[in-house]
mmCIF file with all atom_site columns, C-alpha atoms in Angstrom:
data_model
loop_
_atom_site.group_PDB
_atom_site.id
_atom_site.type_symbol
_atom_site.label_atom_id
_atom_site.label_alt_id
_atom_site.label_comp_id
_atom_site.label_asym_id
_atom_site.label_entity_id
_atom_site.label_seq_id
_atom_site.pdbx_PDB_ins_code
_atom_site.Cartn_x
_atom_site.Cartn_y
_atom_site.Cartn_z
_atom_site.occupancy
_atom_site.B_iso_or_equiv
_atom_site.pdbx_formal_charge
_atom_site.auth_seq_id
_atom_site.auth_comp_id
_atom_site.auth_asym_id
_atom_site.auth_atom_id
_atom_site.pdbx_PDB_model_num
ATOM 1   C CA . MET A 1 1   ? 31.041 -11.071 48.782 1.00 0.00 ? 16  MET A CA 1
ATOM 2   C CA . THR A 1 2   ? 32.860 -13.938 50.464 1.00 0.00 ? 17  THR A CA 1
ATOM 3   C CA . VAL A 1 3   ? 36.519 -13.889 51.388 1.00 0.00 ? 18  VAL A CA 1
ATOM 4   C CA . VAL A 1 4   ? 37.238 -16.460 48.631 1.00 0.00 ? 19  VAL A CA 1
ATOM 5   C CA . GLU A 1 5   ? 35.566 -14.208 46.037 1.00 0.00 ? 20  GLU A CA 1
ATOM 6   C CA . ALA A 1 6   ? 37.582 -11.244 47.320 1.00 0.00 ? 21  ALA A CA 1
ATOM 7   C CA . ILE A 1 7   ? 40.812 -13.239 47.042 1.00 0.00 ? 22  ILE A CA 1
ATOM 8   C CA . GLU A 1 8   ? 39.891 -14.326 43.505 1.00 0.00 ? 23  GLU A CA 1
ATOM 9   C CA . MET A 1 9   ? 39.219 -10.727 42.514 1.00 0.00 ? 24  MET A CA 1
ATOM 10  C CA . VAL A 1 10  ? 42.554 -9.517  43.893 1.00 0.00 ? 25  VAL A CA 1
ATOM 11  C CA . LEU A 1 11  ? 44.511 -12.377 42.323 1.00 0.00 ? 26  LEU A CA 1
ATOM 12  C CA . SER A 1 12  ? 42.835 -11.838 38.961 1.00 0.00 ? 27  SER A CA 1
ATOM 13  C CA . GLN A 1 13  ? 44.494 -8.405  38.899 1.00 0.00 ? 28  GLN A CA 1
ATOM 14  C CA . SER A 1 14  ? 47.958 -9.905  39.389 1.00 0.00 ? 29  SER A CA 1
ATOM 15  C CA . GLN A 1 15  ? 49.904 -11.690 36.655 1.00 0.00 ? 30  GLN A CA 1
ATOM 16  C CA . GLU A 1 16  ? 52.730 -13.070 38.789 1.00 0.00 ? 31  GLU A CA 1
ATOM 17  C CA . GLY A 1 17  ? 50.949 -14.027 42.009 1.00 0.00 ? 32  GLY A CA 1
ATOM 18  C CA . MET A 1 18  ? 50.913 -12.527 45.478 1.00 0.00 ? 33  MET A CA 1
ATOM 19  C CA . THR A 1 19  ? 51.802 -13.417 49.041 1.00 0.00 ? 34  THR A CA 1
ATOM 20  C CA . ILE A 1 20  ? 49.136 -13.734 51.730 1.00 0.00 ? 35  ILE A CA 1
ATOM 21  C CA . GLN A 1 21  ? 50.032 -10.340 53.189 1.00 0.00 ? 36  GLN A CA 1
ATOM 22  C CA . GLU A 1 22  ? 49.870 -8.650  49.769 1.00 0.00 ? 37  GLU A CA 1
ATOM 23  C CA . ILE A 1 23  ? 46.460 -10.214 49.100 1.00 0.00 ? 38  ILE A CA 1
ATOM 24  C CA . TYR A 1 24  ? 45.191 -9.092  52.501 1.00 0.00 ? 39  TYR A CA 1
ATOM 25  C CA . GLN A 1 25  ? 46.443 -5.532  51.948 1.00 0.00 ? 40  GLN A CA 1
ATOM 26  C CA . GLN A 1 26  ? 44.735 -5.323  48.533 1.00 0.00 ? 41  GLN A CA 1
ATOM 27  C CA . ILE A 1 27  ? 41.442 -6.648  49.926 1.00 0.00 ? 42  ILE A CA 1
ATOM 28  C CA . CYS A 1 28  ? 41.537 -3.928  52.582 1.00 0.00 ? 43  CYS A CA 1
ATOM 29  C CA . ALA A 1 29  ? 42.643 -1.218  50.128 1.00 0.00 ? 44  ALA A CA 1
ATOM 30  C CA . GLN A 1 30  ? 39.794 -2.044  47.727 1.00 0.00 ? 45  GLN A CA 1
ATOM 31  C CA . ASP A 1 31  ? 37.327 -2.569  50.603 1.00 0.00 ? 46  ASP A CA 1
ATOM 32  C CA . LEU A 1 32  ? 36.254 -5.955  49.223 1.00 0.00 ? 47  LEU A CA 1
ATOM 33  C CA . TYR A 1 33  ? 35.654 -7.738  52.534 1.00 0.00 ? 48  TYR A CA 1
ATOM 34  C CA . GLN A 1 34  ? 35.142 -6.646  56.138 1.00 0.00 ? 49  GLN A CA 1
ATOM 35  C CA . PHE A 1 35  ? 37.224 -8.775  58.502 1.00 0.00 ? 50  PHE A CA 1
ATOM 36  C CA . LYS A 1 36  ? 35.936 -9.241  62.033 1.00 0.00 ? 51  LYS A CA 1
ATOM 37  C CA . ALA A 1 37  ? 38.867 -11.168 63.455 1.00 0.00 ? 52  ALA A CA 1
ATOM 38  C CA . LYS A 1 38  ? 41.834 -10.271 65.641 1.00 0.00 ? 53  LYS A CA 1
ATOM 39  C CA . ASN A 1 39  ? 44.274 -11.519 62.992 1.00 0.00 ? 54  ASN A CA 1
ATOM 40  C CA . PRO A 1 40  ? 42.512 -11.093 59.627 1.00 0.00 ? 55  PRO A CA 1
ATOM 41  C CA . SER A 1 41  ? 45.465 -12.246 57.527 1.00 0.00 ? 56  SER A CA 1
ATOM 42  C CA . ASN A 1 42  ? 44.885 -15.714 59.021 1.00 0.00 ? 57  ASN A CA 1
ATOM 43  C CA . ILE A 1 43  ? 41.394 -15.683 57.466 1.00 0.00 ? 58  ILE A CA 1
ATOM 44  C CA . VAL A 1 44  ? 43.005 -15.086 54.067 1.00 0.00 ? 59  VAL A CA 1
ATOM 45  C CA . ARG A 1 45  ? 45.625 -17.796 54.731 1.00 0.00 ? 60  ARG A CA 1
ATOM 46  C CA . SER A 1 46  ? 42.969 -20.318 55.750 1.00 0.00 ? 61  SER A CA 1
ATOM 47  C CA . ALA A 1 47  ? 40.742 -19.615 52.730 1.00 0.00 ? 62  ALA A CA 1
ATOM 48  C CA . LEU A 1 48  ? 43.713 -19.838 50.347 1.00 0.00 ? 63  LEU A CA 1
ATOM 49  C CA . ARG A 1 49  ? 44.936 -23.137 51.762 1.00 0.00 ? 64  ARG A CA 1
ATOM 50  C CA . ARG A 1 50  ? 41.440 -24.710 51.803 1.00 0.00 ? 65  ARG A CA 1
ATOM 51  C CA . HIS A 1 51  ? 40.983 -23.891 48.104 1.00 0.00 ? 66  HIS A CA 1
ATOM 52  C CA . CYS A 1 52  ? 44.572 -24.416 46.892 1.00 0.00 ? 67  CYS A CA 1
ATOM 53  C CA . LEU A 1 53  ? 45.431 -27.079 44.332 1.00 0.00 ? 68  LEU A CA 1
ATOM 54  C CA . GLY A 1 54  ? 47.757 -29.713 45.759 1.00 0.00 ? 69  GLY A CA 1
ATOM 55  C CA . LEU A 1 55  ? 46.912 -29.047 49.406 1.00 0.00 ? 70  LEU A CA 1
ATOM 56  C CA . ASP A 1 56  ? 44.663 -31.865 50.548 1.00 0.00 ? 71  ASP A CA 1
ATOM 57  C CA . PHE A 1 57  ? 43.768 -32.227 54.195 1.00 0.00 ? 72  PHE A CA 1
ATOM 58  C CA . PRO A 1 58  ? 40.534 -33.261 55.974 1.00 0.00 ? 73  PRO A CA 1
ATOM 59  C CA . THR A 1 59  ? 38.975 -29.782 56.014 1.00 0.00 ? 74  THR A CA 1
ATOM 60  C CA . SER A 1 60  ? 40.144 -28.691 52.570 1.00 0.00 ? 75  SER A CA 1
ATOM 61  C CA . SER A 1 61  ? 37.540 -27.930 49.942 1.00 0.00 ? 76  SER A CA 1
ATOM 62  C CA . SER A 1 62  ? 37.100 -30.168 46.932 1.00 0.00 ? 77  SER A CA 1
ATOM 63  C CA . THR A 1 63  ? 36.720 -27.021 44.798 1.00 0.00 ? 78  THR A CA 1
ATOM 64  C CA . LYS A 1 64  ? 40.108 -25.518 44.018 1.00 0.00 ? 79  LYS A CA 1
ATOM 65  C CA . HIS A 1 65  ? 40.451 -21.856 42.990 1.00 0.00 ? 80  HIS A CA 1
ATOM 66  C CA . PHE A 1 66  ? 44.142 -21.152 43.651 1.00 0.00 ? 81  PHE A CA 1
ATOM 67  C CA . GLN A 1 67  ? 47.575 -22.632 43.107 1.00 0.00 ? 82  GLN A CA 1
ATOM 68  C CA . ILE A 1 68  ? 51.001 -22.111 44.621 1.00 0.00 ? 83  ILE A CA 1
ATOM 69  C CA . VAL A 1 69  ? 53.307 -20.402 42.146 1.00 0.00 ? 84  VAL A CA 1
ATOM 70  C CA . ARG A 1 70  ? 56.676 -20.041 43.848 1.00 0.00 ? 85  ARG A CA 1
ATOM 71  C CA . ALA A 1 71  ? 58.482 -18.696 46.872 1.00 0.00 ? 86  ALA A CA 1
ATOM 72  C CA . LYS A 1 72  ? 58.930 -14.929 46.684 1.00 0.00 ? 87  LYS A CA 1
ATOM 73  C CA . ARG A 1 73  ? 61.336 -13.303 49.128 1.00 0.00 ? 88  ARG A CA 1
ATOM 74  C CA . GLY A 1 74  ? 61.103 -16.447 51.271 1.00 0.00 ? 89  GLY A CA 1
ATOM 75  C CA . LYS A 1 75  ? 57.277 -16.485 51.235 1.00 0.00 ? 90  LYS A CA 1
ATOM 76  C CA . THR A 1 76  ? 54.819 -18.595 49.299 1.00 0.00 ? 91  THR A CA 1
ATOM 77  C CA . THR A 1 77  ? 53.132 -16.888 46.358 1.00 0.00 ? 92  THR A CA 1
ATOM 78  C CA . TYR A 1 78  ? 49.603 -17.784 45.274 1.00 0.00 ? 93  TYR A CA 1
ATOM 79  C CA . LYS A 1 79  ? 47.896 -17.331 41.930 1.00 0.00 ? 94  LYS A CA 1
ATOM 80  C CA . ARG A 1 80  ? 44.363 -17.772 40.687 1.00 0.00 ? 95  ARG A CA 1
ATOM 81  C CA . MET A 1 81  ? 43.895 -20.886 38.549 1.00 0.00 ? 96  MET A CA 1
ATOM 82  C CA . ASP A 1 82  ? 43.712 -19.794 34.920 1.00 0.00 ? 97  ASP A CA 1
ATOM 83  C CA . GLY A 1 83  ? 41.124 -20.730 32.324 1.00 0.00 ? 98  GLY A CA 1
ATOM 84  C CA . SER A 1 84  ? 39.110 -23.042 34.516 1.00 0.00 ? 99  SER A CA 1
ATOM 85  C CA . LYS A 1 85  ? 35.391 -22.919 34.999 1.00 0.00 ? 100 LYS A CA 1
ATOM 86  C CA . PRO A 1 86  ? 34.244 -23.584 38.579 1.00 0.00 ? 101 PRO A CA 1
ATOM 87  C CA . ALA A 1 87  ? 32.795 -26.981 37.591 1.00 0.00 ? 102 ALA A CA 1
ATOM 88  C CA . ALA A 1 88  ? 36.110 -27.964 35.979 1.00 0.00 ? 103 ALA A CA 1
ATOM 89  C CA . ARG A 1 89  ? 37.998 -27.063 39.144 1.00 0.00 ? 104 ARG A CA 1
ATOM 90  C CA . ARG A 1 90  ? 36.061 -29.571 41.209 1.00 0.00 ? 105 ARG A CA 1
ATOM 91  C CA . MET A 1 91  ? 38.525 -32.197 42.302 1.00 0.00 ? 106 MET A CA 1
ATOM 92  C CA . VAL A 1 92  ? 37.640 -35.882 42.447 1.00 0.00 ? 107 VAL A CA 1
ATOM 93  C CA . PRO A 1 93  ? 38.119 -37.163 45.998 1.00 0.00 ? 108 PRO A CA 1
ATOM 94  C CA . ARG A 1 94  ? 40.561 -39.994 46.515 1.00 0.00 ? 109 ARG A CA 1
ATOM 95  C CA . PRO A 1 95  ? 39.077 -43.409 47.278 1.00 0.00 ? 110 PRO A CA 1
ATOM 96  C CA . GLY A 1 96  ? 38.446 -43.788 50.977 1.00 0.00 ? 111 GLY A CA 1
ATOM 97  C CA . ARG A 1 97  ? 38.549 -40.031 51.579 1.00 0.00 ? 112 ARG A CA 1
ATOM 98  C CA . GLU A 1 98  ? 35.036 -39.149 50.452 1.00 0.00 ? 113 GLU A CA 1
ATOM 99  C CA . LYS A 1 99  ? 33.972 -38.477 54.037 1.00 0.00 ? 114 LYS A CA 1
ATOM 100 C CA . LEU A 1 100 ? 35.510 -36.615 56.926 1.00 0.00 ? 115 LEU A CA 1
ATOM 101 C CA . PRO A 1 101 ? 36.385 -38.736 59.973 1.00 0.00 ? 116 PRO A CA 1
ATOM 102 C CA . GLU A 1 102 ? 33.402 -37.265 61.819 1.00 0.00 ? 117 GLU A CA 1
ATOM 103 C CA . ALA A 1 103 ? 31.070 -38.319 58.989 1.00 0.00 ? 118 ALA A CA 1
ATOM 104 C CA . VAL A 1 104 ? 32.471 -41.868 59.050 1.00 0.00 ? 119 VAL A CA 1
ATOM 105 C CA . LYS A 1 105 ? 31.887 -42.071 62.820 1.00 0.00 ? 120 LYS A CA 1
ATOM 106 C CA . HIS A 1 106 ? 28.377 -40.701 62.457 1.00 0.00 ? 121 HIS A CA 1
ATOM 107 C CA . SER A 1 107 ? 27.523 -43.227 59.718 1.00 0.00 ? 122 SER A CA 1
ATOM 108 C CA . ALA A 1 108 ? 28.843 -46.107 61.832 1.00 0.00 ? 123 ALA A CA 1
ATOM 109 C CA . TYR A 1 109 ? 26.843 -44.879 64.833 1.00 0.00 ? 124 TYR A CA 1
ATOM 110 C CA . ALA A 1 110 ? 23.657 -44.531 62.740 1.00 0.00 ? 125 ALA A CA 1
ATOM 111 C CA . ASP A 1 111 ? 24.125 -48.043 61.297 1.00 0.00 ? 126 ASP A CA 1
ATOM 112 C CA . HIS A 1 112 ? 24.697 -49.477 64.774 1.00 0.00 ? 127 HIS A CA 1
ATOM 113 C CA . TRP A 1 113 ? 21.623 -47.706 66.144 1.00 0.00 ? 128 TRP A CA 1
ATOM 114 C CA . GLU A 1 114 ? 19.456 -49.033 63.313 1.00 0.00 ? 129 GLU A CA 1
ATOM 115 C CA . LYS A 1 115 ? 20.604 -52.597 64.028 1.00 0.00 ? 130 LYS A CA 1
ATOM 116 C CA . GLU A 1 116 ? 19.977 -52.189 67.761 1.00 0.00 ? 131 GLU A CA 1
ATOM 117 C CA . LYS A 1 117 ? 16.578 -50.653 67.085 1.00 0.00 ? 132 LYS A CA 1
ATOM 118 C CA . VAL A 1 118 ? 15.547 -53.714 65.077 1.00 0.00 ? 133 VAL A CA 1
ATOM 119 C CA . HIS A 1 119 ? 16.646 -56.032 67.904 1.00 0.00 ? 134 HIS A CA 1
ATOM 120 C CA . TYR A 1 120 ? 14.958 -53.850 70.500 1.00 0.00 ? 135 TYR A CA 1
ATOM 121 C CA . ASP A 1 121 ? 11.641 -53.759 68.571 1.00 0.00 ? 136 ASP A CA 1
ATOM 122 C CA . ALA A 1 122 ? 11.775 -57.533 68.043 1.00 0.00 ? 137 ALA A CA 1
ATOM 123 C CA . ASP A 1 123 ? 12.253 -58.105 71.801 1.00 0.00 ? 138 ASP A CA 1
ATOM 124 C CA . LEU A 1 124 ? 9.047  -56.166 72.531 1.00 0.00 ? 139 LEU A CA 1
ATOM 125 C CA . PHE A 1 125 ? 6.955  -58.486 70.435 1.00 0.00 ? 140 PHE A CA 1
ATOM 126 C CA . ASP A 1 126 ? 8.425  -61.789 71.674 1.00 0.00 ? 141 ASP A CA 1
ATOM 127 C CA . GLU A 1 127 ? 6.026  -61.969 74.637 1.00 0.00 ? 142 GLU A CA 1
#
């Protein structure tokens, strides 16, 4: 079981949503996932934010499983998205944001290398 699946399972048992710490405590109590980190609640926080509707950043996932419900006792509360099949939760990327910056750089480098390779091969046969 992945940490995202464990979070989904815990949140499916809650009607009103839970904070990151509450989710982490329930995962440990039900022995759903074995954390191997110094600060395991950060693993839960990271997974929630990557798969949370409305939070879009370069490393976020295009598949959204969770949503922010409200602030509870000064902390953000998360809830599992209701009634959505995984395929329906797939978000359409915004134009120009289909690729990560690293992928854009890699594509530009590969294109440049292909152009240089053609020139280099042509120079060999000009003799």
